[in-house]
PDB file of C-alpha atoms in Angstrom:
ATOM      1  CA  MET A   1      19.896   3.919  34.781  1.00  0.00           C
ATOM      2  CA  ALA A   2      23.103   3.664  32.782  1.00  0.00           C
ATOM      3  CA  GLU A   3      22.454  -0.028  32.083  1.00  0.00           C
ATOM      4  CA  ALA A   4      18.896   0.713  30.890  1.00  0.00           C
ATOM      5  CA  ALA A   5      20.136   3.554  28.674  1.00  0.00           C
ATOM      6  CA  MET A   6      22.739   1.253  27.149  1.00  0.00           C
ATOM      7  CA  ARG A   7      20.059  -1.327  26.326  1.00  0.00           C
ATOM      8  CA  VAL A   8      17.901   1.310  24.634  1.00  0.00           C
ATOM      9  CA  ARG A   9      20.818   2.686  22.608  1.00  0.00           C
ATOM     10  CA  ASN A  10      21.721  -0.791  21.355  1.00  0.00           C
ATOM     11  CA  VAL A  11      18.207  -1.556  20.127  1.00  0.00           C
ATOM     12  CA  GLY A  12      18.334  -2.119  16.372  1.00  0.00           C
ATOM     13  CA  MET A  13      21.848  -3.560  16.375  1.00  0.00           C
ATOM     14  CA  ASP A  14      22.790  -7.228  16.351  1.00  0.00           C
ATOM     15  CA  GLU A  15      25.711  -8.730  18.297  1.00  0.00           C
ATOM     16  CA  ALA A  16      28.127  -7.778  15.528  1.00  0.00           C
ATOM     17  CA  GLY A  17      26.973  -4.161  15.632  1.00  0.00           C
ATOM     18  CA  VAL A  18      25.159  -4.420  12.283  1.00  0.00           C
ATOM     19  CA  GLN A  19      21.865  -2.556  12.042  1.00  0.00           C
ATOM     20  CA  LYS A  20      18.736  -4.732  11.695  1.00  0.00           C
ATOM     21  CA  TRP A  21      15.083  -3.920  11.066  1.00  0.00           C
ATOM     22  CA  THR A  22      13.045  -3.038  14.119  1.00  0.00           C
ATOM     23  CA  LEU A  23       9.455  -2.218  15.026  1.00  0.00           C
ATOM     24  CA  THR A  24       7.908   0.733  16.840  1.00  0.00           C
ATOM     25  CA  SER A  25       4.947   0.326  19.177  1.00  0.00           C
ATOM     26  CA  ASN A  26       2.619   1.778  16.516  1.00  0.00           C
ATOM     27  CA  GLN A  27       3.815  -0.809  14.005  1.00  0.00           C
ATOM     28  CA  LEU A  28       3.306  -3.592  16.532  1.00  0.00           C
ATOM     29  CA  LYS A  29      -0.221  -2.304  17.168  1.00  0.00           C
ATOM     30  CA  MET A  30      -0.987  -2.362  13.445  1.00  0.00           C
ATOM     31  CA  ILE A  31       0.182  -5.978  13.216  1.00  0.00           C
ATOM     32  CA  ALA A  32      -1.984  -6.811  16.229  1.00  0.00           C
ATOM     33  CA  VAL A  33      -5.010  -5.076  14.682  1.00  0.00           C
ATOM     34  CA  VAL A  34      -4.661  -6.909  11.352  1.00  0.00           C
ATOM     35  CA  ALA A  35      -4.283 -10.264  13.126  1.00  0.00           C
ATOM     36  CA  MET A  36      -7.285  -9.514  15.351  1.00  0.00           C
ATOM     37  CA  VAL A  37      -9.565  -8.550  12.459  1.00  0.00           C
ATOM     38  CA  PHE A  38      -8.556 -11.650  10.511  1.00  0.00           C
ATOM     39  CA  ASP A  39      -9.231 -13.858  13.528  1.00  0.00           C
ATOM     40  CA  HIS A  40     -12.623 -12.314  14.229  1.00  0.00           C
ATOM     41  CA  CYS A  41     -13.581 -12.652  10.562  1.00  0.00           C
ATOM     42  CA  MET A  42     -12.762 -16.362  10.805  1.00  0.00           C
ATOM     43  CA  ILE A  43     -15.004 -16.629  13.874  1.00  0.00           C
ATOM     44  CA  ALA A  44     -17.815 -14.779  12.131  1.00  0.00           C
ATOM     45  CA  PHE A  45     -17.746 -16.248   8.643  1.00  0.00           C
ATOM     46  CA  ALA A  46     -15.611 -19.412   8.413  1.00  0.00           C
ATOM     47  CA  PRO A  47     -17.382 -22.764   9.054  1.00  0.00           C
ATOM     48  CA  HIS A  48     -16.225 -23.894  12.502  1.00  0.00           C
ATOM     49  CA  ASN A  49     -16.284 -27.541  11.417  1.00  0.00           C
ATOM     50  CA  LEU A  50     -13.850 -26.795   8.609  1.00  0.00           C
ATOM     51  CA  LEU A  51     -10.706 -28.912   8.932  1.00  0.00           C
ATOM     52  CA  ALA A  52      -8.477 -25.846   8.471  1.00  0.00           C
ATOM     53  CA  TYR A  53     -10.448 -23.625  10.884  1.00  0.00           C
ATOM     54  CA  ASP A  54      -8.027 -23.962  13.809  1.00  0.00           C
ATOM     55  CA  PHE A  55      -5.055 -23.368  11.509  1.00  0.00           C
ATOM     56  CA  LEU A  56      -6.717 -20.235  10.139  1.00  0.00           C
ATOM     57  CA  ARG A  57      -7.004 -18.902  13.690  1.00  0.00           C
ATOM     58  CA  LEU A  58      -3.290 -19.276  14.402  1.00  0.00           C
ATOM     59  CA  LEU A  59      -2.627 -15.724  13.215  1.00  0.00           C
ATOM     60  CA  GLY A  60      -5.141 -14.284  15.668  1.00  0.00           C
ATOM     61  CA  ARG A  61      -3.041 -15.414  18.622  1.00  0.00           C
ATOM     62  CA  LEU A  62      -0.482 -12.757  17.712  1.00  0.00           C
ATOM     63  CA  THR A  63      -2.708 -10.005  19.044  1.00  0.00           C
ATOM     64  CA  ALA A  64      -3.033 -10.553  22.791  1.00  0.00           C
ATOM     65  CA  PRO A  65       0.707 -11.004  23.563  1.00  0.00           C
ATOM     66  CA  ILE A  66       1.515  -7.867  21.562  1.00  0.00           C
ATOM     67  CA  MET A  67      -1.113  -5.816  23.388  1.00  0.00           C
ATOM     68  CA  CYS A  68      -0.004  -7.193  26.768  1.00  0.00           C
ATOM     69  CA  PHE A  69       3.585  -6.276  25.930  1.00  0.00           C
ATOM     70  CA  LEU A  70       2.591  -2.743  24.952  1.00  0.00           C
ATOM     71  CA  VAL A  71       0.516  -2.257  28.110  1.00  0.00           C
ATOM     72  CA  ALA A  72       3.569  -3.261  30.146  1.00  0.00           C
ATOM     73  CA  GLU A  73       5.647  -0.785  28.138  1.00  0.00           C
ATOM     74  CA  GLY A  74       2.977   1.836  28.693  1.00  0.00           C
ATOM     75  CA  TYR A  75       3.390   1.469  32.450  1.00  0.00           C
ATOM     76  CA  TYR A  76       6.948   2.787  32.152  1.00  0.00           C
ATOM     77  CA  HIS A  77       6.175   5.515  29.645  1.00  0.00           C
ATOM     78  CA  THR A  78       2.887   6.985  30.830  1.00  0.00           C
ATOM     79  CA  SER A  79       2.949  10.350  32.527  1.00  0.00           C
ATOM     80  CA  ASN A  80      -0.231   9.578  34.462  1.00  0.00           C
ATOM     81  CA  LEU A  81      -0.826   5.965  35.498  1.00  0.00           C
ATOM     82  CA  ARG A  82      -4.301   6.595  36.894  1.00  0.00           C
ATOM     83  CA  ARG A  83      -5.394   8.252  33.666  1.00  0.00           C
ATOM     84  CA  TYR A  84      -3.989   5.291  31.720  1.00  0.00           C
ATOM     85  CA  MET A  85      -5.981   2.898  33.893  1.00  0.00           C
ATOM     86  CA  GLY A  86      -9.028   5.117  33.433  1.00  0.00           C
ATOM     87  CA  ARG A  87      -8.771   4.854  29.637  1.00  0.00           C
ATOM     88  CA  LEU A  88      -8.591   1.065  29.817  1.00  0.00           C
ATOM     89  CA  LEU A  89     -11.536   0.982  32.227  1.00  0.00           C
ATOM     90  CA  LEU A  90     -13.601   3.198  29.930  1.00  0.00           C
ATOM     91  CA  MET A  91     -12.895   1.031  26.887  1.00  0.00           C
ATOM     92  CA  ALA A  92     -13.503  -2.161  28.877  1.00  0.00           C
ATOM     93  CA  VAL A  93     -16.996  -0.959  29.791  1.00  0.00           C
ATOM     94  CA  ILE A  94     -17.735   0.267  26.247  1.00  0.00           C
ATOM     95  CA  SER A  95     -16.421  -2.947  24.637  1.00  0.00           C
ATOM     96  CA  HIS A  96     -18.497  -5.311  26.790  1.00  0.00           C
ATOM     97  CA  LEU A  97     -21.697  -4.977  24.741  1.00  0.00           C
ATOM     98  CA  PRO A  98     -20.099  -5.408  21.261  1.00  0.00           C
ATOM     99  CA  PHE A  99     -18.015  -8.338  22.562  1.00  0.00           C
ATOM    100  CA  THR A 100     -20.959 -10.249  24.019  1.00  0.00           C
ATOM    101  CA  LEU A 101     -23.219  -9.522  21.044  1.00  0.00           C
ATOM    102  CA  PHE A 102     -20.575 -10.650  18.557  1.00  0.00           C
ATOM    103  CA  LEU A 103     -19.777 -13.913  20.347  1.00  0.00           C
ATOM    104  CA  GLY A 104     -23.333 -14.661  21.426  1.00  0.00           C
ATOM    105  CA  TYR A 105     -22.842 -14.423  25.187  1.00  0.00           C
ATOM    106  CA  GLU A 106     -25.459 -13.229  27.628  1.00  0.00           C
ATOM    107  CA  VAL A 107     -25.038  -9.453  27.696  1.00  0.00           C
ATOM    108  CA  TRP A 108     -25.894  -9.002  31.369  1.00  0.00           C
ATOM    109  CA  ALA A 109     -23.868 -11.988  32.622  1.00  0.00           C
ATOM    110  CA  PHE A 110     -20.687  -9.972  33.063  1.00  0.00           C
ATOM    111  CA  TRP A 111     -19.293 -12.616  35.441  1.00  0.00           C
ATOM    112  CA  GLN A 112     -19.489 -15.269  32.701  1.00  0.00           C
ATOM    113  CA  ALA A 113     -17.787 -13.529  29.779  1.00  0.00           C
ATOM    114  CA  THR A 114     -16.489 -10.096  28.878  1.00  0.00           C
ATOM    115  CA  ASP A 115     -13.938  -8.407  26.660  1.00  0.00           C
ATOM    116  CA  VAL A 116     -10.138  -8.492  26.678  1.00  0.00           C
ATOM    117  CA  MET A 117      -9.855  -4.886  27.851  1.00  0.00           C
ATOM    118  CA  TRP A 118     -10.583  -6.102  31.386  1.00  0.00           C
ATOM    119  CA  SER A 119      -7.583  -8.448  31.222  1.00  0.00           C
ATOM    120  CA  LEU A 120      -5.406  -5.573  30.029  1.00  0.00           C
ATOM    121  CA  LEU A 121      -6.698  -3.325  32.814  1.00  0.00           C
ATOM    122  CA  PHE A 122      -6.128  -5.849  35.591  1.00  0.00           C
ATOM    123  CA  GLY A 123      -2.724  -6.727  34.145  1.00  0.00           C
ATOM    124  CA  LEU A 124      -1.739  -3.069  34.424  1.00  0.00           C
ATOM    125  CA  VAL A 125      -3.095  -2.939  37.988  1.00  0.00           C
ATOM    126  CA  ALA A 126      -1.147  -6.112  38.866  1.00  0.00           C
ATOM    127  CA  LEU A 127       2.072  -4.548  37.556  1.00  0.00           C
ATOM    128  CA  ALA A 128       1.409  -1.409  39.600  1.00  0.00           C
ATOM    129  CA  VAL A 129       0.811  -3.569  42.689  1.00  0.00           C
ATOM    130  CA  TYR A 130       4.081  -5.409  42.088  1.00  0.00           C
ATOM    131  CA  HIS A 131       5.942  -2.094  42.158  1.00  0.00           C
ATOM    132  CA  GLN A 132       4.491  -1.072  45.524  1.00  0.00           C
ATOM    133  CA  LYS A 133       7.767  -1.918  47.252  1.00  0.00           C
ATOM    134  CA  ALA A 134       6.598  -0.366  50.521  1.00  0.00           C
ATOM    135  CA  TRP A 135       3.848  -2.995  50.769  1.00  0.00           C
ATOM    136  CA  PRO A 136       4.568  -6.300  52.536  1.00  0.00           C
ATOM    137  CA  SER A 137       5.052  -9.284  50.211  1.00  0.00           C
ATOM    138  CA  TRP A 138       1.796 -10.960  51.233  1.00  0.00           C
ATOM    139  CA  LYS A 139      -0.152  -7.849  50.291  1.00  0.00           C
ATOM    140  CA  ARG A 140       1.465  -7.580  46.885  1.00  0.00           C
ATOM    141  CA  VAL A 141       0.986 -11.280  46.126  1.00  0.00           C
ATOM    142  CA  GLY A 142      -2.609 -11.070  47.320  1.00  0.00           C
ATOM    143  CA  GLY A 143      -3.245  -8.036  45.112  1.00  0.00           C
ATOM    144  CA  ILE A 144      -1.834  -9.800  42.048  1.00  0.00           C
ATOM    145  CA  LEU A 145      -3.903 -12.929  42.727  1.00  0.00           C
ATOM    146  CA  LEU A 146      -6.993 -10.743  43.103  1.00  0.00           C
ATOM    147  CA  CYS A 147      -6.285  -9.167  39.699  1.00  0.00           C
ATOM    148  CA  CYS A 148      -6.045 -12.660  38.164  1.00  0.00           C
ATOM    149  CA  LEU A 149      -9.348 -13.611  39.795  1.00  0.00           C
ATOM    150  CA  LEU A 150     -11.153 -10.462  38.659  1.00  0.00           C
ATOM    151  CA  ALA A 151      -9.916 -10.992  35.093  1.00  0.00           C
ATOM    152  CA  TYR A 152     -11.112 -14.614  35.000  1.00  0.00           C
ATOM    153  CA  PRO A 153     -14.350 -13.956  33.015  1.00  0.00           C
ATOM    154  CA  ALA A 154     -12.522 -11.780  30.486  1.00  0.00           C
ATOM    155  CA  ASP A 155     -11.078 -12.830  27.160  1.00  0.00           C
ATOM    156  CA  TRP A 156      -7.496 -14.014  27.815  1.00  0.00           C
ATOM    157  CA  ASN A 157      -8.316 -13.886  31.561  1.00  0.00           C
ATOM    158  CA  TYR A 158      -5.417 -14.387  33.978  1.00  0.00           C
ATOM    159  CA  VAL A 159      -3.097 -15.373  31.122  1.00  0.00           C
ATOM    160  CA  GLY A 160      -3.205 -11.765  29.922  1.00  0.00           C
ATOM    161  CA  VAL A 161      -2.667 -10.476  33.465  1.00  0.00           C
ATOM    162  CA  LEU A 162       0.416 -12.659  33.915  1.00  0.00           C
ATOM    163  CA  MET A 163       1.845 -11.673  30.535  1.00  0.00           C
ATOM    164  CA  ILE A 164       1.613  -7.968  31.372  1.00  0.00           C
ATOM    165  CA  LEU A 165       3.029  -8.585  34.830  1.00  0.00           C
ATOM    166  CA  PHE A 166       6.109 -10.493  33.661  1.00  0.00           C
ATOM    167  CA  PHE A 167       6.716  -8.371  30.578  1.00  0.00           C
ATOM    168  CA  GLY A 168       6.793  -5.455  33.019  1.00  0.00           C
ATOM    169  CA  ILE A 169       8.940  -7.171  35.642  1.00  0.00           C
ATOM    170  CA  PHE A 170      11.537  -7.987  32.966  1.00  0.00           C
ATOM    171  CA  HIS A 171      11.227  -4.610  31.247  1.00  0.00           C
ATOM    172  CA  GLN A 172      13.882  -4.195  28.505  1.00  0.00           C
ATOM    173  CA  ILE A 173      15.420  -7.598  29.329  1.00  0.00           C
ATOM    174  CA  LYS A 174      14.406  -9.392  26.155  1.00  0.00           C
ATOM    175  CA  ASN A 175      15.715 -12.869  26.945  1.00  0.00           C
ATOM    176  CA  TRP A 176      13.807 -12.971  30.230  1.00  0.00           C
ATOM    177  CA  GLN A 177      10.705 -11.559  28.561  1.00  0.00           C
ATOM    178  CA  THR A 178      10.938 -14.327  25.969  1.00  0.00           C
ATOM    179  CA  ALA A 179      11.346 -16.932  28.712  1.00  0.00           C
ATOM    180  CA  ALA A 180       8.243 -15.560  30.448  1.00  0.00           C
ATOM    181  CA  HIS A 181       6.392 -15.591  27.120  1.00  0.00           C
ATOM    182  CA  LEU A 182       7.252 -19.253  26.627  1.00  0.00           C
ATOM    183  CA  GLY A 183       6.289 -20.177  30.176  1.00  0.00           C
ATOM    184  CA  ILE A 184       2.941 -18.384  30.111  1.00  0.00           C
ATOM    185  CA  GLY A 185       2.341 -19.756  26.615  1.00  0.00           C
ATOM    186  CA  GLY A 186       2.736 -23.228  28.099  1.00  0.00           C
ATOM    187  CA  LEU A 187       0.131 -22.306  30.715  1.00  0.00           C
ATOM    188  CA  TYR A 188      -2.170 -21.127  27.906  1.00  0.00           C
ATOM    189  CA  LEU A 189      -1.822 -24.509  26.182  1.00  0.00           C
ATOM    190  CA  ALA A 190      -2.530 -26.320  29.442  1.00  0.00           C
ATOM    191  CA  GLN A 191      -5.608 -24.133  29.892  1.00  0.00           C
ATOM    192  CA  GLY A 192      -6.797 -25.301  26.483  1.00  0.00           C
ATOM    193  CA  LEU A 193      -6.493 -28.925  27.575  1.00  0.00           C
ATOM    194  CA  THR A 194      -8.564 -28.116  30.663  1.00  0.00           C
ATOM    195  CA  TYR A 195     -11.270 -26.484  28.537  1.00  0.00           C
ATOM    196  CA  GLY A 196     -11.154 -29.301  25.981  1.00  0.00           C
ATOM    197  CA  THR A 197     -10.407 -26.927  23.105  1.00  0.00           C
ATOM    198  CA  SER A 198      -8.071 -27.458  20.164  1.00  0.00           C
ATOM    199  CA  LEU A 199      -4.440 -26.609  20.835  1.00  0.00           C
ATOM    200  CA  ILE A 200      -3.645 -25.901  17.186  1.00  0.00           C
ATOM    201  CA  SER A 201      -4.692 -22.262  17.192  1.00  0.00           C
ATOM    202  CA  ARG A 202      -3.356 -21.726  20.710  1.00  0.00           C
ATOM    203  CA  VAL A 203       0.174 -22.467  19.510  1.00  0.00           C
ATOM    204  CA  GLY A 204      -0.080 -19.103  17.758  1.00  0.00           C
ATOM    205  CA  ILE A 205       0.668 -17.403  21.100  1.00  0.00           C
ATOM    206  CA  PHE A 206       4.342 -18.060  20.336  1.00  0.00           C
ATOM    207  CA  LEU A 207       4.268 -16.420  16.886  1.00  0.00           C
ATOM    208  CA  SER A 208       4.599 -12.946  18.402  1.00  0.00           C
ATOM    209  CA  ILE A 209       7.957 -13.695  20.070  1.00  0.00           C
ATOM    210  CA  PRO A 210      10.191 -12.705  17.103  1.00  0.00           C
ATOM    211  CA  LEU A 211       8.122  -9.542  16.603  1.00  0.00           C
ATOM    212  CA  LEU A 212       8.427  -8.460  20.228  1.00  0.00           C
ATOM    213  CA  ARG A 213      12.165  -9.065  20.133  1.00  0.00           C
ATOM    214  CA  ARG A 214      12.349  -6.542  17.277  1.00  0.00           C
ATOM    215  CA  TYR A 215      10.730  -3.786  19.350  1.00  0.00           C
ATOM    216  CA  ASN A 216      13.000  -0.732  19.336  1.00  0.00           C
ATOM    217  CA  GLY A 217      11.586   1.100  22.353  1.00  0.00           C
ATOM    218  CA  ARG A 218      10.027   3.877  20.255  1.00  0.00           C
ATOM    219  CA  ARG A 219       6.370   4.776  19.841  1.00  0.00           C
ATOM    220  CA  GLY A 220       6.450   6.077  16.303  1.00  0.00           C
ATOM    221  CA  ARG A 221       4.267   8.983  15.262  1.00  0.00           C
ATOM    222  CA  ARG A 222       2.597  10.599  18.311  1.00  0.00           C
ATOM    223  CA  SER A 223      -0.966  11.801  18.038  1.00  0.00           C
ATOM    224  CA  LYS A 224      -4.026  11.808  20.293  1.00  0.00           C
ATOM    225  CA  ALA A 225      -6.089  10.825  17.261  1.00  0.00           C
ATOM    226  CA  ILE A 226      -3.904   7.772  16.605  1.00  0.00           C
ATOM    227  CA  GLN A 227      -3.930   6.859  20.298  1.00  0.00           C
ATOM    228  CA  TRP A 228      -7.719   6.947  20.570  1.00  0.00           C
ATOM    229  CA  ALA A 229      -8.177   5.288  17.151  1.00  0.00           C
ATOM    230  CA  PHE A 230      -6.433   2.175  18.475  1.00  0.00           C
ATOM    231  CA  TYR A 231      -8.653   2.183  21.569  1.00  0.00           C
ATOM    232  CA  TRP A 232     -11.907   2.645  19.651  1.00  0.00           C
ATOM    233  CA  PHE A 233     -11.119   0.222  16.857  1.00  0.00           C
ATOM    234  CA  TYR A 234     -11.677  -2.789  19.120  1.00  0.00           C
ATOM    235  CA  PRO A 235     -15.337  -2.199  20.100  1.00  0.00           C
ATOM    236  CA  VAL A 236     -16.297  -0.615  16.768  1.00  0.00           C
ATOM    237  CA  HIS A 237     -15.032  -3.486  14.623  1.00  0.00           C
ATOM    238  CA  LEU A 238     -16.740  -6.036  16.912  1.00  0.00           C
ATOM    239  CA  PHE A 239     -20.046  -4.219  16.577  1.00  0.00           C
ATOM    240  CA  LEU A 240     -19.706  -3.958  12.785  1.00  0.00           C
ATOM    241  CA  LEU A 241     -18.944  -7.675  12.505  1.00  0.00           C
ATOM    242  CA  TYR A 242     -21.973  -8.410  14.679  1.00  0.00           C
ATOM    243  CA  LEU A 243     -24.168  -6.352  12.335  1.00  0.00           C
ATOM    244  CA  LEU A 244     -22.693  -8.139   9.315  1.00  0.00           C
ATOM    245  CA  GLN A 245     -23.451 -11.500  10.905  1.00  0.00           C
ATOM    246  CA  GLU A 246     -27.035 -10.466  11.521  1.00  0.00           C
ATOM    247  CA  TRP A 247     -27.425  -9.086   8.001  1.00  0.00           C
ATOM    248  CA  ILE A 248     -25.933 -12.128   6.279  1.00  0.00           C
TER     249      ILE A 248
END
């Protein structure tokens, strides 16, 4: 406990003890939201055969690592883990329709494609399973693998699950979190090779590293309205972009 408290107190100071700029969780969320909207606008309105298209989508890869990081942080700060999981489950169900409509997937084929909220939910469940120290190792490993499997159809799939898991395992240990970020980012690039997709935009997964290292352990302004606004923004903006696509 003393070691953890020391790490928190030193947030915002460099090795020489000089104060540096830092980011709260609310500020990180705002960066993630802006990057997400920009990325989804590129998907909706930019010609996909444009030479610069993959470069334009680099910024969008900031979002998922930031959200995975904040879900892992949320595990340690929530007062009610089941309620936290319930909120993610609710938004995962609500977001499925806007996500599939926007990207042109079959709405009822949940097992083929669904929204990123499912990856965030199963990442949180995987982290909770990891902390069940009374369980035998095989049961914990099996539970984590099951979470990865269940998240497979979701946006960011098991990559998101693993990011939440390792951000949580190395909670407040920034160098190890960065190492995990790099390792899972490498897996994300390898996944792109398997799918035959361009790796240019996928390199953007590493752009969030310096931002996450600036996290100061604080939420920022607390408000139920702000909390739920971040949750609802995801499905609402997807649905609005879908309507704009149809109108244009």
